[in-house]
PDB file of C-alpha atoms in Angstrom:
ATOM      1  CA  UNK A  86       1.101  22.404 -95.861  1.00  0.00           C
ATOM      2  CA  UNK A  87       3.450  23.430 -98.797  1.00  0.00           C
ATOM      3  CA  UNK A  88       6.832  21.891 -99.482  1.00  0.00           C
ATOM      4  CA  UNK A  89       9.145  23.303-102.192  1.00  0.00           C
ATOM      5  CA  UNK A  90       8.882  26.320-104.458  1.00  0.00           C
ATOM      6  CA  UNK A  91       6.624  27.049-107.391  1.00  0.00           C
ATOM      7  CA  UNK A  92       9.393  26.419-109.877  1.00  0.00           C
ATOM      8  CA  UNK A  93       9.576  23.000-108.598  1.00  0.00           C
ATOM      9  CA  UNK A  94       5.807  22.532-108.641  1.00  0.00           C
ATOM     10  CA  UNK A  95       5.555  23.630-112.059  1.00  0.00           C
ATOM     11  CA  UNK A  96       8.108  21.421-113.136  1.00  0.00           C
ATOM     12  CA  UNK A  97       6.076  18.483-112.143  1.00  0.00           C
ATOM     13  CA  UNK A  98       2.790  19.754-113.918  1.00  0.00           C
ATOM     14  CA  UNK A  99       1.927  17.774-116.941  1.00  0.00           C
ATOM     15  CA  UNK A 100      -0.084  20.633-118.533  1.00  0.00           C
ATOM     16  CA  UNK A 101       0.576  24.477-119.248  1.00  0.00           C
ATOM     17  CA  UNK A 102      -2.898  25.242-117.686  1.00  0.00           C
ATOM     18  CA  UNK A 103      -1.857  23.726-114.334  1.00  0.00           C
ATOM     19  CA  UNK A 104       1.667  25.361-114.593  1.00  0.00           C
ATOM     20  CA  UNK A 105      -0.348  28.655-115.192  1.00  0.00           C
ATOM     21  CA  UNK A 106      -2.722  27.896-112.087  1.00  0.00           C
ATOM     22  CA  UNK A 107       0.365  27.032-109.693  1.00  0.00           C
ATOM     23  CA  UNK A 108       2.270  30.410-110.884  1.00  0.00           C
ATOM     24  CA  UNK A 109      -0.992  32.392-110.236  1.00  0.00           C
ATOM     25  CA  UNK A 110      -2.026  30.901-106.814  1.00  0.00           C
ATOM     26  CA  UNK A 111       1.825  31.042-105.785  1.00  0.00           C
ATOM     27  CA  UNK A 112       1.858  34.752-106.573  1.00  0.00           C
ATOM     28  CA  UNK A 113      -1.474  35.404-104.535  1.00  0.00           C
ATOM     29  CA  UNK A 114       0.193  33.259-101.669  1.00  0.00           C
ATOM     30  CA  UNK A 115       3.202  35.542-101.700  1.00  0.00           C
ATOM     31  CA  UNK A 116       0.543  38.600-101.632  1.00  0.00           C
ATOM     32  CA  UNK A 117      -1.482  37.104 -98.780  1.00  0.00           C
ATOM     33  CA  UNK A 118       1.711  36.431 -96.810  1.00  0.00           C
ATOM     34  CA  UNK A 119       2.856  40.184 -97.471  1.00  0.00           C
ATOM     35  CA  UNK A 120      -0.624  41.488 -96.503  1.00  0.00           C
ATOM     36  CA  UNK A 121      -0.535  39.325 -93.217  1.00  0.00           C
ATOM     37  CA  UNK A 122       3.010  40.615 -92.223  1.00  0.00           C
ATOM     38  CA  UNK A 123       2.024  44.221 -92.621  1.00  0.00           C
ATOM     39  CA  UNK A 124      -1.285  43.507 -90.793  1.00  0.00           C
ATOM     40  CA  UNK A 125       1.086  41.904 -87.887  1.00  0.00           C
ATOM     41  CA  UNK A 126       3.359  45.077 -87.957  1.00  0.00           C
ATOM     42  CA  UNK A 127       0.572  47.410 -87.773  1.00  0.00           C
ATOM     43  CA  UNK A 128      -1.290  45.679 -84.830  1.00  0.00           C
ATOM     44  CA  UNK A 129       1.643  45.179 -82.889  1.00  0.00           C
ATOM     45  CA  UNK A 130       2.570  48.937 -83.622  1.00  0.00           C
ATOM     46  CA  UNK A 131      -0.901  49.917 -82.623  1.00  0.00           C
ATOM     47  CA  UNK A 132      -0.243  49.137 -79.135  1.00  0.00           C
ATOM     48  CA  UNK A 133       2.383  51.496 -78.119  1.00  0.00           C
ATOM     49  CA  UNK A 134       0.789  54.150 -80.434  1.00  0.00           C
ATOM     50  CA  UNK A 135      -2.414  53.749 -78.384  1.00  0.00           C
ATOM     51  CA  UNK A 136      -0.720  54.120 -75.247  1.00  0.00           C
ATOM     52  CA  UNK A 137       1.050  57.250 -76.200  1.00  0.00           C
ATOM     53  CA  UNK A 138      -2.461  58.669 -77.605  1.00  0.00           C
ATOM     54  CA  UNK A 139      -4.223  57.795 -74.492  1.00  0.00           C
ATOM     55  CA  UNK A 140      -1.627  59.593 -72.493  1.00  0.00           C
ATOM     56  CA  UNK A 141      -1.480  62.762 -74.630  1.00  0.00           C
ATOM     57  CA  UNK A 142      -5.613  62.701 -74.970  1.00  0.00           C
ATOM     58  CA  UNK A 143      -5.546  62.737 -71.181  1.00  0.00           C
ATOM     59  CA  UNK A 144      -3.116  65.658 -70.795  1.00  0.00           C
ATOM     60  CA  UNK A 145      -4.513  67.609 -73.554  1.00  0.00           C
ATOM     61  CA  UNK A 146      -8.089  66.914 -72.349  1.00  0.00           C
ATOM     62  CA  UNK A 147      -9.231  65.520 -75.757  1.00  0.00           C
ATOM     63  CA  UNK A 148     -12.214  63.494 -75.942  1.00  0.00           C
ATOM     64  CA  UNK A 149     -11.951  61.483 -79.046  1.00  0.00           C
ATOM     65  CA  UNK A 150     -12.057  57.905 -78.254  1.00  0.00           C
ATOM     66  CA  UNK A 151     -13.127  56.888 -81.828  1.00  0.00           C
ATOM     67  CA  UNK A 152      -9.505  57.202 -82.917  1.00  0.00           C
ATOM     68  CA  UNK A 153      -8.716  54.102 -80.570  1.00  0.00           C
ATOM     69  CA  UNK A 154     -11.475  52.037 -82.636  1.00  0.00           C
ATOM     70  CA  UNK A 155      -9.743  52.951 -85.990  1.00  0.00           C
ATOM     71  CA  UNK A 156      -6.326  52.454 -84.781  1.00  0.00           C
ATOM     72  CA  UNK A 157      -6.706  49.015 -83.406  1.00  0.00           C
ATOM     73  CA  UNK A 158      -9.625  48.238 -85.925  1.00  0.00           C
ATOM     74  CA  UNK A 159      -7.444  48.779 -88.960  1.00  0.00           C
ATOM     75  CA  UNK A 160      -4.540  46.868 -87.942  1.00  0.00           C
ATOM     76  CA  UNK A 161      -6.862  44.018 -86.704  1.00  0.00           C
ATOM     77  CA  UNK A 162      -8.673  44.224 -90.280  1.00  0.00           C
ATOM     78  CA  UNK A 163      -5.607  43.963 -92.293  1.00  0.00           C
ATOM     79  CA  UNK A 164      -4.385  41.219 -89.978  1.00  0.00           C
ATOM     80  CA  UNK A 165      -7.816  39.063 -90.625  1.00  0.00           C
ATOM     81  CA  UNK A 166      -7.588  40.064 -94.188  1.00  0.00           C
ATOM     82  CA  UNK A 167      -4.274  38.576 -94.695  1.00  0.00           C
ATOM     83  CA  UNK A 168      -5.025  35.537 -92.712  1.00  0.00           C
ATOM     84  CA  UNK A 169      -8.232  34.858 -94.573  1.00  0.00           C
ATOM     85  CA  UNK A 170      -6.596  35.430 -97.888  1.00  0.00           C
ATOM     86  CA  UNK A 171      -3.491  33.014 -96.833  1.00  0.00           C
ATOM     87  CA  UNK A 172      -5.878  30.245 -95.910  1.00  0.00           C
ATOM     88  CA  UNK A 173      -7.790  30.462 -99.286  1.00  0.00           C
ATOM     89  CA  UNK A 174      -4.733  30.818-101.493  1.00  0.00           C
ATOM     90  CA  UNK A 175      -2.828  27.890 -99.695  1.00  0.00           C
ATOM     91  CA  UNK A 176      -5.540  25.494-100.107  1.00  0.00           C
ATOM     92  CA  UNK A 177      -6.138  26.555-103.827  1.00  0.00           C
ATOM     93  CA  UNK A 178      -2.535  26.275-104.514  1.00  0.00           C
ATOM     94  CA  UNK A 179      -2.240  22.751-103.047  1.00  0.00           C
ATOM     95  CA  UNK A 180      -5.222  21.711-105.245  1.00  0.00           C
ATOM     96  CA  UNK A 181      -3.229  23.282-108.210  1.00  0.00           C
ATOM     97  CA  UNK A 182      -0.077  21.278-107.339  1.00  0.00           C
ATOM     98  CA  UNK A 183      -1.996  17.864-107.609  1.00  0.00           C
ATOM     99  CA  UNK A 184      -4.531  18.876-110.479  1.00  0.00           C
ATOM    100  CA  UNK A 185      -2.483  16.704-112.884  1.00  0.00           C
ATOM    101  CA  UNK A 186      -1.528  14.250-109.923  1.00  0.00           C
ATOM    102  CA  UNK A 187      -1.905  10.603-110.376  1.00  0.00           C
ATOM    103  CA  UNK A 188      -4.491   8.929-108.065  1.00  0.00           C
ATOM    104  CA  UNK A 189      -3.336   5.896-106.269  1.00  0.00           C
ATOM    105  CA  UNK A 190      -4.667   3.596-103.504  1.00  0.00           C
ATOM    106  CA  UNK A 191      -2.180   2.849-100.899  1.00  0.00           C
ATOM    107  CA  UNK A 192      -2.081   1.085 -97.192  1.00  0.00           C
ATOM    108  CA  UNK A 193      -1.463   2.907 -94.190  1.00  0.00           C
ATOM    109  CA  UNK A 194       1.618   0.935 -92.539  1.00  0.00           C
ATOM    110  CA  UNK A 195       1.689   3.128 -89.291  1.00  0.00           C
ATOM    111  CA  UNK A 196       0.019   6.006 -87.569  1.00  0.00           C
ATOM    112  CA  UNK A 197       2.459   8.183 -85.600  1.00  0.00           C
ATOM    113  CA  UNK A 198       1.161  10.569 -83.258  1.00  0.00           C
ATOM    114  CA  UNK A 199       3.319  13.867 -83.325  1.00  0.00           C
ATOM    115  CA  UNK A 200       4.086  15.726 -80.345  1.00  0.00           C
ATOM    116  CA  UNK A 201       2.520  19.098 -81.477  1.00  0.00           C
ATOM    117  CA  UNK A 202      -0.960  19.426 -81.873  1.00  0.00           C
ATOM    118  CA  UNK A 203      -3.136  20.955 -84.422  1.00  0.00           C
ATOM    119  CA  UNK A 204      -4.524  24.423 -84.350  1.00  0.00           C
ATOM    120  CA  UNK A 205      -7.437  23.524 -82.338  1.00  0.00           C
ATOM    121  CA  UNK A 206      -5.222  21.881 -79.670  1.00  0.00           C
ATOM    122  CA  UNK A 207      -6.065  18.263 -81.120  1.00  0.00           C
ATOM    123  CA  UNK A 208      -3.586  15.679 -81.686  1.00  0.00           C
ATOM    124  CA  UNK A 209      -1.956  15.699 -84.903  1.00  0.00           C
ATOM    125  CA  UNK A 210      -0.663  12.293 -87.085  1.00  0.00           C
ATOM    126  CA  UNK A 211       1.570  11.087 -89.796  1.00  0.00           C
ATOM    127  CA  UNK A 212      -0.032   8.505 -91.799  1.00  0.00           C
ATOM    128  CA  UNK A 213       3.098   6.399 -93.170  1.00  0.00           C
ATOM    129  CA  UNK A 214       1.479   4.924 -96.570  1.00  0.00           C
ATOM    130  CA  UNK A 215       2.879   2.580 -99.090  1.00  0.00           C
ATOM    131  CA  UNK A 216       1.627   1.567-102.356  1.00  0.00           C
ATOM    132  CA  UNK A 217       2.693  -1.054-105.061  1.00  0.00           C
ATOM    133  CA  UNK A 218       2.527  -0.060-108.444  1.00  0.00           C
ATOM    134  CA  UNK A 219       2.994  -2.570-111.222  1.00  0.00           C
ATOM    135  CA  UNK A 220       6.526  -2.445-112.668  1.00  0.00           C
ATOM    136  CA  UNK A 221       7.779   0.219-110.318  1.00  0.00           C
ATOM    137  CA  UNK A 222       9.166   0.424-106.796  1.00  0.00           C
ATOM    138  CA  UNK A 223       6.897   0.936-103.892  1.00  0.00           C
ATOM    139  CA  UNK A 224       5.679   4.345-103.206  1.00  0.00           C
ATOM    140  CA  UNK A 225       6.172   5.607 -99.621  1.00  0.00           C
ATOM    141  CA  UNK A 226       4.259   8.802 -98.735  1.00  0.00           C
ATOM    142  CA  UNK A 227       3.696  10.595 -95.259  1.00  0.00           C
ATOM    143  CA  UNK A 228       0.000  12.115 -95.085  1.00  0.00           C
ATOM    144  CA  UNK A 229      -0.180  14.956 -92.376  1.00  0.00           C
ATOM    145  CA  UNK A 230      -3.370  14.240 -90.663  1.00  0.00           C
ATOM    146  CA  UNK A 231      -5.044  16.699 -88.205  1.00  0.00           C
ATOM    147  CA  UNK A 232      -7.815  14.635 -86.576  1.00  0.00           C
ATOM    148  CA  UNK A 233     -10.275  17.760 -86.286  1.00  0.00           C
ATOM    149  CA  UNK A 234     -11.512  16.006 -82.833  1.00  0.00           C
ATOM    150  CA  UNK A 235      -9.677  14.363 -79.927  1.00  0.00           C
ATOM    151  CA  UNK A 236     -10.345  10.825 -81.213  1.00  0.00           C
ATOM    152  CA  UNK A 237      -8.301  10.672 -84.234  1.00  0.00           C
ATOM    153  CA  UNK A 238      -6.905   7.815 -86.080  1.00  0.00           C
ATOM    154  CA  UNK A 239      -5.066   5.011 -84.131  1.00  0.00           C
ATOM    155  CA  UNK A 240      -3.325   1.820 -84.535  1.00  0.00           C
ATOM    156  CA  UNK A 241      -6.624   0.190 -85.897  1.00  0.00           C
ATOM    157  CA  UNK A 242      -5.980   2.336 -88.911  1.00  0.00           C
ATOM    158  CA  UNK A 243      -2.910   0.461 -89.986  1.00  0.00           C
ATOM    159  CA  UNK A 244      -3.816  -1.765 -92.747  1.00  0.00           C
ATOM    160  CA  UNK A 245      -6.505   0.357 -94.024  1.00  0.00           C
ATOM    161  CA  UNK A 246      -6.539   1.513 -97.876  1.00  0.00           C
ATOM    162  CA  UNK A 247      -6.407   5.177 -98.361  1.00  0.00           C
ATOM    163  CA  UNK A 248      -6.349   7.270-101.764  1.00  0.00           C
ATOM    164  CA  UNK A 249      -3.985   9.717-102.376  1.00  0.00           C
ATOM    165  CA  UNK A 250      -2.722  11.962-105.410  1.00  0.00           C
ATOM    166  CA  UNK A 251       1.047  12.184-106.124  1.00  0.00           C
ATOM    167  CA  UNK A 252       3.078  13.962-109.104  1.00  0.00           C
ATOM    168  CA  UNK A 253       6.236  11.690-109.329  1.00  0.00           C
ATOM    169  CA  UNK A 254       6.951   7.900-109.084  1.00  0.00           C
ATOM    170  CA  UNK A 255       9.984   8.753-106.908  1.00  0.00           C
ATOM    171  CA  UNK A 256       9.730   6.141-104.156  1.00  0.00           C
ATOM    172  CA  UNK A 257      11.249   8.214-101.447  1.00  0.00           C
ATOM    173  CA  UNK A 258       9.396  11.449-102.070  1.00  0.00           C
ATOM    174  CA  UNK A 259       7.478  11.413 -98.812  1.00  0.00           C
ATOM    175  CA  UNK A 260       5.934  14.879 -99.239  1.00  0.00           C
ATOM    176  CA  UNK A 261       4.513  14.506-102.761  1.00  0.00           C
ATOM    177  CA  UNK A 262       1.247  13.614-101.436  1.00  0.00           C
ATOM    178  CA  UNK A 263      -2.284  14.715-101.216  1.00  0.00           C
ATOM    179  CA  UNK A 264      -5.050  12.737 -99.330  1.00  0.00           C
ATOM    180  CA  UNK A 265      -7.778  11.870-101.761  1.00  0.00           C
ATOM    181  CA  UNK A 266     -10.220  10.186 -99.715  1.00  0.00           C
ATOM    182  CA  UNK A 267     -11.015   6.525 -98.812  1.00  0.00           C
ATOM    183  CA  UNK A 268     -11.656   3.899-101.567  1.00  0.00           C
ATOM    184  CA  UNK A 269     -15.144   2.895-100.279  1.00  0.00           C
ATOM    185  CA  UNK A 270     -16.136   6.729-100.405  1.00  0.00           C
ATOM    186  CA  UNK A 271     -14.821   6.774-103.942  1.00  0.00           C
ATOM    187  CA  UNK A 272     -16.642   3.864-105.327  1.00  0.00           C
ATOM    188  CA  UNK A 273     -19.823   4.825-103.654  1.00  0.00           C
ATOM    189  CA  UNK A 274     -19.722   8.276-105.175  1.00  0.00           C
ATOM    190  CA  UNK A 275     -19.285   6.404-108.857  1.00  0.00           C
ATOM    191  CA  UNK A 276     -22.695   4.405-108.358  1.00  0.00           C
TER     192      UNK A 276
END
């Protein structure tokens, strides 16, 4: 999930390379959204066009059903290309936004189950995380969590340590966060 605009993200980046990556992926994300919109309109317009063509072919006695495959296939193809490109660019943009981010270990204070579900119909959650940093106010962040299965996190996760990346030390910038794994996984990978 992206919050804000590229100018805001670029202002938080610490290196010119990261700013360039953010700018490039933001442009590609805009392009993917445009392609997705064109695909949605084309596919939606194919339905009445297909009905009209079917009536005309029936009245005129035309036997060209391959036209329908092209009509619906092209609209669906553009829609699928836009969707795939959007998913790909969104994940790359999120990675670019936090490329210069600081890695912090916090503690889950509360797990909140959201009323809406994820794309697969599984429960979605907010993990309310806080982190104490020396000489700074405590950071409070909200990590969006789609469970991926029907079990998901529960109240036992409260008190569990979690790693996250952030770009600012603003204690109340709840959406300046990217889940970065669990501390036990991070230490095992360094062995």
